JSON list of C-alpha atoms in Angstrom, two decimals:
[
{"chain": "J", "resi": 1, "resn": "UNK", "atom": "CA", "xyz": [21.31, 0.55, 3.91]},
{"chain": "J", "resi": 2, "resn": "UNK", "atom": "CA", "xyz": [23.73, -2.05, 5.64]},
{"chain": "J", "resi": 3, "resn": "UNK", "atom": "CA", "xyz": [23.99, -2.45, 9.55]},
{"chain": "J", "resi": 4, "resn": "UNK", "atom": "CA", "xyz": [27.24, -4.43, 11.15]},
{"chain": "J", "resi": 5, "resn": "UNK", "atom": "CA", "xyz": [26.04, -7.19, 12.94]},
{"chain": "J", "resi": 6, "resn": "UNK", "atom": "CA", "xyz": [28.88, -7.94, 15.83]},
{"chain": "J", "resi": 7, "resn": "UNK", "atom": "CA", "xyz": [30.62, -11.04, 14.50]},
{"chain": "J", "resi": 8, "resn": "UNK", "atom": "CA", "xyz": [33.83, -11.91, 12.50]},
{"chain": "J", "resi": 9, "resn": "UNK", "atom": "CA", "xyz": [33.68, -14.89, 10.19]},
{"chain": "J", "resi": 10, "resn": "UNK", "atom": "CA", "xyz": [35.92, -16.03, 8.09]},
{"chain": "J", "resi": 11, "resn": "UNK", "atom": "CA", "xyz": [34.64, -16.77, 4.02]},
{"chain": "J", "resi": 12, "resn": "UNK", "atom": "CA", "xyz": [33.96, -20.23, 4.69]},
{"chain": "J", "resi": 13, "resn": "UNK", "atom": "CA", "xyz": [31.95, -19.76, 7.83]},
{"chain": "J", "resi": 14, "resn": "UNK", "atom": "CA", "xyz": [29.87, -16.80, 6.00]},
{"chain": "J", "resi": 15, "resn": "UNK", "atom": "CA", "xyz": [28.78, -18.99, 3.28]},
{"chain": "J", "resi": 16, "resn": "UNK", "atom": "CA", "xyz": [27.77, -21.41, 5.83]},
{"chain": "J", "resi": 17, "resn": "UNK", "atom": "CA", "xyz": [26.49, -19.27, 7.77]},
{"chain": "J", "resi": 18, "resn": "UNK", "atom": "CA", "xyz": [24.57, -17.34, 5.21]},
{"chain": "J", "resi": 19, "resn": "UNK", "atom": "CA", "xyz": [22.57, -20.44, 3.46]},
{"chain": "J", "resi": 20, "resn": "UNK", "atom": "CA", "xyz": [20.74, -20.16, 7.18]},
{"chain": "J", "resi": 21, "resn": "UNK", "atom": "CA", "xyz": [19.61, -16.99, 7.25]},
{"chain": "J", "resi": 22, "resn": "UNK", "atom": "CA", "xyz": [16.32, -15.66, 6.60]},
{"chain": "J", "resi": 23, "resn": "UNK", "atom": "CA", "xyz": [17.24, -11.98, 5.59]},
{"chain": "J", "resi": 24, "resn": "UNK", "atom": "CA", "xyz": [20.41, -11.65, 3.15]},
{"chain": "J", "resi": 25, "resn": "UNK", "atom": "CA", "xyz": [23.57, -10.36, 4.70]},
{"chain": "J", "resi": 26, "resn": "UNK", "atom": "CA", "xyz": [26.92, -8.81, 2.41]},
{"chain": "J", "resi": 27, "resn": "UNK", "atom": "CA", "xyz": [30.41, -9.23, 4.31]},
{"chain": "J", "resi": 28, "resn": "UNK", "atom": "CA", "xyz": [33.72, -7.59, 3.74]},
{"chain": "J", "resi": 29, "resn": "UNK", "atom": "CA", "xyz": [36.86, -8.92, 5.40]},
{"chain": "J", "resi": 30, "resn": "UNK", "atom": "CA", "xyz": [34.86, -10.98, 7.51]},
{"chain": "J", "resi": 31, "resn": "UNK", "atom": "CA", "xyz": [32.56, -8.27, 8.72]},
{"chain": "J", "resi": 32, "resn": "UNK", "atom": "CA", "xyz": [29.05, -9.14, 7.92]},
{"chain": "J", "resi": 33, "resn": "UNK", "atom": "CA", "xyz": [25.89, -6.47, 6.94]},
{"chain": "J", "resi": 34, "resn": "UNK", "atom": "CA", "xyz": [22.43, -7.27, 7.33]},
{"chain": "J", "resi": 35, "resn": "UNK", "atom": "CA", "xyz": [20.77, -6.03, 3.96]},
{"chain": "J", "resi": 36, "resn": "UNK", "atom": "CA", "xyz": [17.55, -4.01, 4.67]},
{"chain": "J", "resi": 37, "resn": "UNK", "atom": "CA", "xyz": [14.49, -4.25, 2.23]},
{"chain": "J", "resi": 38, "resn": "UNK", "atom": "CA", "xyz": [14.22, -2.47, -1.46]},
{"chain": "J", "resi": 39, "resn": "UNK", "atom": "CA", "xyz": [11.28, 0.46, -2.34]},
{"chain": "J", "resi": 40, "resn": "UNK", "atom": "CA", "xyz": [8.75, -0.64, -4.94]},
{"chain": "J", "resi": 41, "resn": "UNK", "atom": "CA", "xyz": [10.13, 1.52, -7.63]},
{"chain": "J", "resi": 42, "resn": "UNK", "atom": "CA", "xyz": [13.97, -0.05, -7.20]},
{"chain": "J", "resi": 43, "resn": "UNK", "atom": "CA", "xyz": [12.13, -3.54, -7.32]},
{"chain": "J", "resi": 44, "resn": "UNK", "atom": "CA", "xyz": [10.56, -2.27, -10.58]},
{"chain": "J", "resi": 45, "resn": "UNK", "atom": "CA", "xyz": [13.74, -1.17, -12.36]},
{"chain": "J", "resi": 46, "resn": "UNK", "atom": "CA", "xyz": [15.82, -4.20, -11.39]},
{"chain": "J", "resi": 47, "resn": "UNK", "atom": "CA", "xyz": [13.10, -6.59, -12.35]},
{"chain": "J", "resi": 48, "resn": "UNK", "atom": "CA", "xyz": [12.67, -4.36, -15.82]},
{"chain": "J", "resi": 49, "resn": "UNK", "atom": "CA", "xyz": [16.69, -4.62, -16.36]},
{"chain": "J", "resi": 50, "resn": "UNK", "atom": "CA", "xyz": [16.48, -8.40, -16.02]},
{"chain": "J", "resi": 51, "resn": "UNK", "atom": "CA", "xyz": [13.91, -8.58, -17.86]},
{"chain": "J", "resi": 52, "resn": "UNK", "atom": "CA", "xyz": [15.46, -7.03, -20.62]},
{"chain": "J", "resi": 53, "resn": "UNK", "atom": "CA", "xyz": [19.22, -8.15, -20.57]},
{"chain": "J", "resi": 54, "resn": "UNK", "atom": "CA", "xyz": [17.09, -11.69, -20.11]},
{"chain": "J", "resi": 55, "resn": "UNK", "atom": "CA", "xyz": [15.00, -11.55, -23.48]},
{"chain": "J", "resi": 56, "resn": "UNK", "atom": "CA", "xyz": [18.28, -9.86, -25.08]},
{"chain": "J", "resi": 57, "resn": "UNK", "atom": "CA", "xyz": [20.99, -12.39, -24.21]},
{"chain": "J", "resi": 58, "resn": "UNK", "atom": "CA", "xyz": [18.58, -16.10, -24.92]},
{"chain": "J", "resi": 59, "resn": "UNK", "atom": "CA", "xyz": [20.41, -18.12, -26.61]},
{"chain": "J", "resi": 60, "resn": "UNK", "atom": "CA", "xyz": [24.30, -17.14, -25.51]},
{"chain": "J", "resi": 61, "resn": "UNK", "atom": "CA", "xyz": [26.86, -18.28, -23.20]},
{"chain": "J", "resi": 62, "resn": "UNK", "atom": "CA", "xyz": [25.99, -15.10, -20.76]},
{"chain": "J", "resi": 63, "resn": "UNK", "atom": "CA", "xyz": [22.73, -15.32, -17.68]},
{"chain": "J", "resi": 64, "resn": "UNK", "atom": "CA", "xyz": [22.03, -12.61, -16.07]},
{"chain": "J", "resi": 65, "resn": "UNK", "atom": "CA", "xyz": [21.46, -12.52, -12.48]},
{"chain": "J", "resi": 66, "resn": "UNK", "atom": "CA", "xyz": [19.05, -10.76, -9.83]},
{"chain": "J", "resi": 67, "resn": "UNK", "atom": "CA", "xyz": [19.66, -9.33, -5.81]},
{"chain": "J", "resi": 68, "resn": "UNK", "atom": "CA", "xyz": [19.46, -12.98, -4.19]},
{"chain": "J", "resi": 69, "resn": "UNK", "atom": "CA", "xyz": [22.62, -14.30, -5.91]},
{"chain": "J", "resi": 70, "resn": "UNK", "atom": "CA", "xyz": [25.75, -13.63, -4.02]},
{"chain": "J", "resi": 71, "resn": "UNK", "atom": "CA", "xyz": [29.02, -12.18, -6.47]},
{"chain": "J", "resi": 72, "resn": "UNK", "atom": "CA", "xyz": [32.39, -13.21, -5.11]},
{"chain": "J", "resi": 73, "resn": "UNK", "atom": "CA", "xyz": [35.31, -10.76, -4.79]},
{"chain": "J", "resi": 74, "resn": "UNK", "atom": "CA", "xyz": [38.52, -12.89, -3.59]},
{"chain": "J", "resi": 75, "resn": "UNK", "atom": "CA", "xyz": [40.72, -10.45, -3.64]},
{"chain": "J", "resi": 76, "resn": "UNK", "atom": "CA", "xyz": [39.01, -8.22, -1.40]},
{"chain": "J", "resi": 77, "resn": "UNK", "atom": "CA", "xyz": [37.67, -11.34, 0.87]},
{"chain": "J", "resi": 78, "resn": "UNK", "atom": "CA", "xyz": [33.93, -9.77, 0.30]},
{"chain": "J", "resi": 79, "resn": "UNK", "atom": "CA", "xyz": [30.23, -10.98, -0.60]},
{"chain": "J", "resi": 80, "resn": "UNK", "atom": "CA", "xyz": [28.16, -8.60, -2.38]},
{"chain": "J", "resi": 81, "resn": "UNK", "atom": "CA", "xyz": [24.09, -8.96, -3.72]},
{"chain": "J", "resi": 82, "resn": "UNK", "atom": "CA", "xyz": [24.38, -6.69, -6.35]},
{"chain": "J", "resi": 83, "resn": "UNK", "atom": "CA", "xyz": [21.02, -5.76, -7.94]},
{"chain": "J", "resi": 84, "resn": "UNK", "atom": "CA", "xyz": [21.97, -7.22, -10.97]},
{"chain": "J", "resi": 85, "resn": "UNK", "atom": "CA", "xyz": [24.75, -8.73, -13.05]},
{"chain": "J", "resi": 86, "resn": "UNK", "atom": "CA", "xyz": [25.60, -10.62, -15.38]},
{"chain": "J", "resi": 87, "resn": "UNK", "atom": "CA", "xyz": [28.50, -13.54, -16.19]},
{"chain": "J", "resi": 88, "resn": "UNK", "atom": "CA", "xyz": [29.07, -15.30, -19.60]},
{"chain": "J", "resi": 89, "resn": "UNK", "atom": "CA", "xyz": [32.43, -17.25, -18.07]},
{"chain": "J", "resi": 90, "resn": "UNK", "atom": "CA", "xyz": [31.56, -21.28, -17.88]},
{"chain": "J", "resi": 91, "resn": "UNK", "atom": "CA", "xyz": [32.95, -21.75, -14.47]},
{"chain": "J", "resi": 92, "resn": "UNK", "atom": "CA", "xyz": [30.09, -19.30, -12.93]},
{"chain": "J", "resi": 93, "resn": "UNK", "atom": "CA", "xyz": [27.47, -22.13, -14.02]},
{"chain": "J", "resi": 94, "resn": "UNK", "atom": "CA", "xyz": [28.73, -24.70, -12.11]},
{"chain": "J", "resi": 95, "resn": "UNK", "atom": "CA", "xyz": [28.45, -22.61, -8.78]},
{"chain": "J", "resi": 96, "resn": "UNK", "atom": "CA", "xyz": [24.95, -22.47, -7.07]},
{"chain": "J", "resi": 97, "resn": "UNK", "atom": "CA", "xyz": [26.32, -19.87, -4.15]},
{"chain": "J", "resi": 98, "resn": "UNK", "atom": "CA", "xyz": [27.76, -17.41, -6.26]},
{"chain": "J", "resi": 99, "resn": "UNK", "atom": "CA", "xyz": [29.42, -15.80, -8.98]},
{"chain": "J", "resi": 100, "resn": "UNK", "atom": "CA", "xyz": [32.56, -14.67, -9.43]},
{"chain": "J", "resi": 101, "resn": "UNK", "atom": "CA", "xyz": [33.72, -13.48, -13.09]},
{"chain": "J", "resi": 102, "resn": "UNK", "atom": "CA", "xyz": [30.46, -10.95, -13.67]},
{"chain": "J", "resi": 103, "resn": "UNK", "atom": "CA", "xyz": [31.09, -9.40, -16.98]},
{"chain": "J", "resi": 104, "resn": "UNK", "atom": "CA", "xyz": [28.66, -6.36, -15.94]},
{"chain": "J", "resi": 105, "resn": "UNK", "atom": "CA", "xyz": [27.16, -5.16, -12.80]},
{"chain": "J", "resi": 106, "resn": "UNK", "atom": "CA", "xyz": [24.03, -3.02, -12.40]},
{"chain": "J", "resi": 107, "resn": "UNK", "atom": "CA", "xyz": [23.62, -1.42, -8.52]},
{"chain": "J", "resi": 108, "resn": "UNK", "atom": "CA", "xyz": [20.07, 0.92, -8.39]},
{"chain": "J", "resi": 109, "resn": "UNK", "atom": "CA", "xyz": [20.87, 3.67, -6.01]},
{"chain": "J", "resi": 110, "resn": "UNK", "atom": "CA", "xyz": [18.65, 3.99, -2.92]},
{"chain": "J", "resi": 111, "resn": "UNK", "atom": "CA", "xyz": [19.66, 6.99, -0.80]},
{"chain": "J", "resi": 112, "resn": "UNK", "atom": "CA", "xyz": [21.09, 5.50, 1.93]},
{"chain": "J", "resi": 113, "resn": "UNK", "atom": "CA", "xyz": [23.18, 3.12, -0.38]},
{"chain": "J", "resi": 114, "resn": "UNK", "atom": "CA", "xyz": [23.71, 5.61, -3.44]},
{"chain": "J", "resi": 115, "resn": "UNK", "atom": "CA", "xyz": [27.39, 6.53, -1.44]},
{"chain": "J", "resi": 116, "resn": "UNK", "atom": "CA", "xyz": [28.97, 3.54, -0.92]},
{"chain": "J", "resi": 117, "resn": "UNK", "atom": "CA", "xyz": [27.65, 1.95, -4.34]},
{"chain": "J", "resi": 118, "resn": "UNK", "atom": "CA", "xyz": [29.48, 5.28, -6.17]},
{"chain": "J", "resi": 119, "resn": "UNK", "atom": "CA", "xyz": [32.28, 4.98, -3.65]},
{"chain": "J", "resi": 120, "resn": "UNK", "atom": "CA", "xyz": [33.66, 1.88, -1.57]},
{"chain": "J", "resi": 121, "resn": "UNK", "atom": "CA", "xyz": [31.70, -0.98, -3.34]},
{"chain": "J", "resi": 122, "resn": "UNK", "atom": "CA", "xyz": [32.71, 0.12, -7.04]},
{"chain": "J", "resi": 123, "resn": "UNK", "atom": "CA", "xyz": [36.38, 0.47, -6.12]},
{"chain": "J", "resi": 124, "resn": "UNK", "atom": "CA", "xyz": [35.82, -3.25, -4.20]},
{"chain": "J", "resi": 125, "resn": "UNK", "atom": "CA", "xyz": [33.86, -4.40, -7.54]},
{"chain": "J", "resi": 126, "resn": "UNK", "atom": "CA", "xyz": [36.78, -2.77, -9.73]},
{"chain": "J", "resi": 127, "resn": "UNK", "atom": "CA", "xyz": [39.15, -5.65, -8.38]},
{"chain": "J", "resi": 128, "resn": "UNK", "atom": "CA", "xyz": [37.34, -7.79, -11.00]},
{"chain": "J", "resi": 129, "resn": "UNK", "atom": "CA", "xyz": [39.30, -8.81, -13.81]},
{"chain": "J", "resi": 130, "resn": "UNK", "atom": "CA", "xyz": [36.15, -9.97, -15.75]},
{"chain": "J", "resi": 131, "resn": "UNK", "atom": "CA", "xyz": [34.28, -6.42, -15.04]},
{"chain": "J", "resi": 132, "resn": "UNK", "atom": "CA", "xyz": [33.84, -5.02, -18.04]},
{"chain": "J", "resi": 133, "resn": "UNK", "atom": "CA", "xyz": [30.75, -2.74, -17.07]},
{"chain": "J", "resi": 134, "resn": "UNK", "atom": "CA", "xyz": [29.41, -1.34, -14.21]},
{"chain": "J", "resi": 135, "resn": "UNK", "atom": "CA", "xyz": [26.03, 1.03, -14.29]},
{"chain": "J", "resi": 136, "resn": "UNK", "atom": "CA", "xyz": [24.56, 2.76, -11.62]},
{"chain": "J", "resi": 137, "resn": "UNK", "atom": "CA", "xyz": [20.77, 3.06, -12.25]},
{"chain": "J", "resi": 138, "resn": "UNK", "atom": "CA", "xyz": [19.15, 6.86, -10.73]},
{"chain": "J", "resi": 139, "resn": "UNK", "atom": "CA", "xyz": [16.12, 6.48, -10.46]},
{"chain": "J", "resi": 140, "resn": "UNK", "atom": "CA", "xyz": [15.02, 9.87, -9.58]},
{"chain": "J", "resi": 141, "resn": "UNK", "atom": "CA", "xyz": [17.03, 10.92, -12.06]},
{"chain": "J", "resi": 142, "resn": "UNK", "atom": "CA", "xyz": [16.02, 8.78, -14.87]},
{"chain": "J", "resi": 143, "resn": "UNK", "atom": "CA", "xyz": [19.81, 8.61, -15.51]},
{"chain": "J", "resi": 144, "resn": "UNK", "atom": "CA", "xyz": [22.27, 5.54, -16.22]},
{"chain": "J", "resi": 145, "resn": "UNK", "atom": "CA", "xyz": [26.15, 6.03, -15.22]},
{"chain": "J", "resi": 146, "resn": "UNK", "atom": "CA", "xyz": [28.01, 3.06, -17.59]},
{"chain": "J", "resi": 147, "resn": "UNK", "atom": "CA", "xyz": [31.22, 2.85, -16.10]},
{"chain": "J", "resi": 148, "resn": "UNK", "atom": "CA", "xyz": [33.34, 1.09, -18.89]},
{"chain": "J", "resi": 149, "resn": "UNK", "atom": "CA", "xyz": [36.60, -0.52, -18.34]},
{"chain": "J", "resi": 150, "resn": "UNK", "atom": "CA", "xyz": [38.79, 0.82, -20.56]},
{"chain": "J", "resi": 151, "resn": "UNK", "atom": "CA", "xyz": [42.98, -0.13, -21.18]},
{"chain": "J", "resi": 152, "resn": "UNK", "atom": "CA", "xyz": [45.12, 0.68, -18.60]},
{"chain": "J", "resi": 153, "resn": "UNK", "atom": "CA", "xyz": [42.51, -0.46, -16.40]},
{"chain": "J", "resi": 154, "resn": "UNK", "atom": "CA", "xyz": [40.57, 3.35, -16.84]},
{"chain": "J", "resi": 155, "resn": "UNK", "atom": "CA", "xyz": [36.92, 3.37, -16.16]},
{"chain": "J", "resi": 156, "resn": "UNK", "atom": "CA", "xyz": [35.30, 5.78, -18.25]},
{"chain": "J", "resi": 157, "resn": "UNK", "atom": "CA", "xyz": [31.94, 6.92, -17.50]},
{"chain": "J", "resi": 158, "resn": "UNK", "atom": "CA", "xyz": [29.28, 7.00, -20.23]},
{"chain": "J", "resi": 159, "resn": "UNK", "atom": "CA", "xyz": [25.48, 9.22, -19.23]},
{"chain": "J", "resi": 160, "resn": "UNK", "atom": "CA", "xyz": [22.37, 7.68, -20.44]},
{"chain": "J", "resi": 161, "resn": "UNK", "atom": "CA", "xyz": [19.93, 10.41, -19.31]},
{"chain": "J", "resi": 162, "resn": "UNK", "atom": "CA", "xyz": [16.59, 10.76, -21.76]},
{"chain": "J", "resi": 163, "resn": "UNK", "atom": "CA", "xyz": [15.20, 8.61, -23.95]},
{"chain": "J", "resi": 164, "resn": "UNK", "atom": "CA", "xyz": [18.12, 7.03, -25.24]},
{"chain": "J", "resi": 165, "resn": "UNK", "atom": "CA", "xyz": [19.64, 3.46, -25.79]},
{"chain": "J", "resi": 166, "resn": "UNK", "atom": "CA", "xyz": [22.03, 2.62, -23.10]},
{"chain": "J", "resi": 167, "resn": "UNK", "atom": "CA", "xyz": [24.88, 0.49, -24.69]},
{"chain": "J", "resi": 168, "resn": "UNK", "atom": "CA", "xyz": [26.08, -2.52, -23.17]},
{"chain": "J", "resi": 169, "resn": "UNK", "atom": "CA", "xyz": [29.35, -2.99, -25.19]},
{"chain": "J", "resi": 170, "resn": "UNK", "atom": "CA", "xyz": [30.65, -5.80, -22.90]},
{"chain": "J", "resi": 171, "resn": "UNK", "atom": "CA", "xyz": [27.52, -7.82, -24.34]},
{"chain": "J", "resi": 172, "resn": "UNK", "atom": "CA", "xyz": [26.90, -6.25, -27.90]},
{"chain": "J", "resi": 173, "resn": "UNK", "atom": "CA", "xyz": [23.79, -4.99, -26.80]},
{"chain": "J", "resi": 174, "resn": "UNK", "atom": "CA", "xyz": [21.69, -1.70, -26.04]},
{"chain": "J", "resi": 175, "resn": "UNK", "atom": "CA", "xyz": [18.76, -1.62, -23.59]},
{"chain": "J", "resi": 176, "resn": "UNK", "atom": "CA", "xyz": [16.43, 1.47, -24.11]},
{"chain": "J", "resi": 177, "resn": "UNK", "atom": "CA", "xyz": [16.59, 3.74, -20.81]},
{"chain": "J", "resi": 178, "resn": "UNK", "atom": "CA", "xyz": [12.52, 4.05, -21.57]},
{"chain": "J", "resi": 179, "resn": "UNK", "atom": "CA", "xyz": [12.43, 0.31, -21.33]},
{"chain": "J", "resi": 180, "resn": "UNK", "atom": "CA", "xyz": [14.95, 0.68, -18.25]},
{"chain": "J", "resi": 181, "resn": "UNK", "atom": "CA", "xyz": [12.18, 3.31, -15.97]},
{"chain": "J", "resi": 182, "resn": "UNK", "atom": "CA", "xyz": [9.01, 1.40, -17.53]},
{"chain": "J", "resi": 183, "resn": "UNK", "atom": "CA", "xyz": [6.31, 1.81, -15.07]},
{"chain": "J", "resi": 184, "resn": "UNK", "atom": "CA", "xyz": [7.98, 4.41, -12.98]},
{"chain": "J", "resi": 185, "resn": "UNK", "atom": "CA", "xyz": [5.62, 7.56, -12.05]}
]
């Protein structure tokens, strides 16, 4: 859950701004959000989905990412901490505030985000030309939604639910969705 904190900043000034803070804040055409703490089973599944695009991508061009790295959407003037992602494009190294050409991005729903990460932040994230993949984890669920850009700039959705592989086409691999909810009760 976000709350609106009563200032307007421009990107600059966020950024500034931000590397001072103590808690981690989003902002959206110069609104800013305070970012409220994670459950221990979304910590779990994030930290199991870096884990495993981590071991699966050693030794290539792409890094994956956790929650405390900002991803930069120009053209909709935002700041976003997405749970995961990951970016294989060489100019991403050279920034330590952020990332802005994420080839995939992994959101874990929490109920009072699971809205706005189906809704207004996917069709903010879907202004990324490198976005090739965007999943959003379920936890109670046990299901993975693979949005997958597709020509003509269609998302099509692909359902991991059971104990499948969930493909990662954008990276040529698959992560197991047991691997995915390991250590969930």
């Amino acid at each position: 859950m976000q709350t609106a904190l009563q200032q307007h900043l421009t990107a600059e000034d966020y950024l500034a701004w931000e590397e001072t803070q103590v808690e981690k804040h989003e902002f959206v055409a110069g609104e800013v959000f305070a970012m409220v703490g994670a459950r221990q089973d979304h910590v779990v599944v994030c930290g199991n989905i870096f884990a495993g695009l981590k071991q699966r991508l050693r030794g290539t061009p792409c890094r994956p990412y956790v929650a405390d790295l900002k991803l930069r959407v120009d053209a909709a003037d935002a700041f976003f901490y997405p749970d995961v992602m990951v970016s294989c494009h060489p100019g991403d190294l050279s920034n330590q505030q952020f990332i802005s050409n994420p080839s995939l991005v992994v959101e874990v729903l929490s109920d009072s985000t699971a809205a706005y990460d189906r809704g207004g932040k996917f069709a903010v994230y879907r202004k990324l030309d490198s976005l090739k993949e965007y999943l959003i984890v379920d936890i109670e669920a046990r299901r993975v939604e693979c949005f997958r850009r597709a020509a003509d700039n269609d998302w099509l959705l692909h359902d991991y639910v059971g104990d499948v592989d969930c493909q990662l086409r954008s990276l040529g691999i698959r992560i197991p969705t047991s691997e995915i909810f390991e250590d969930i009760a």
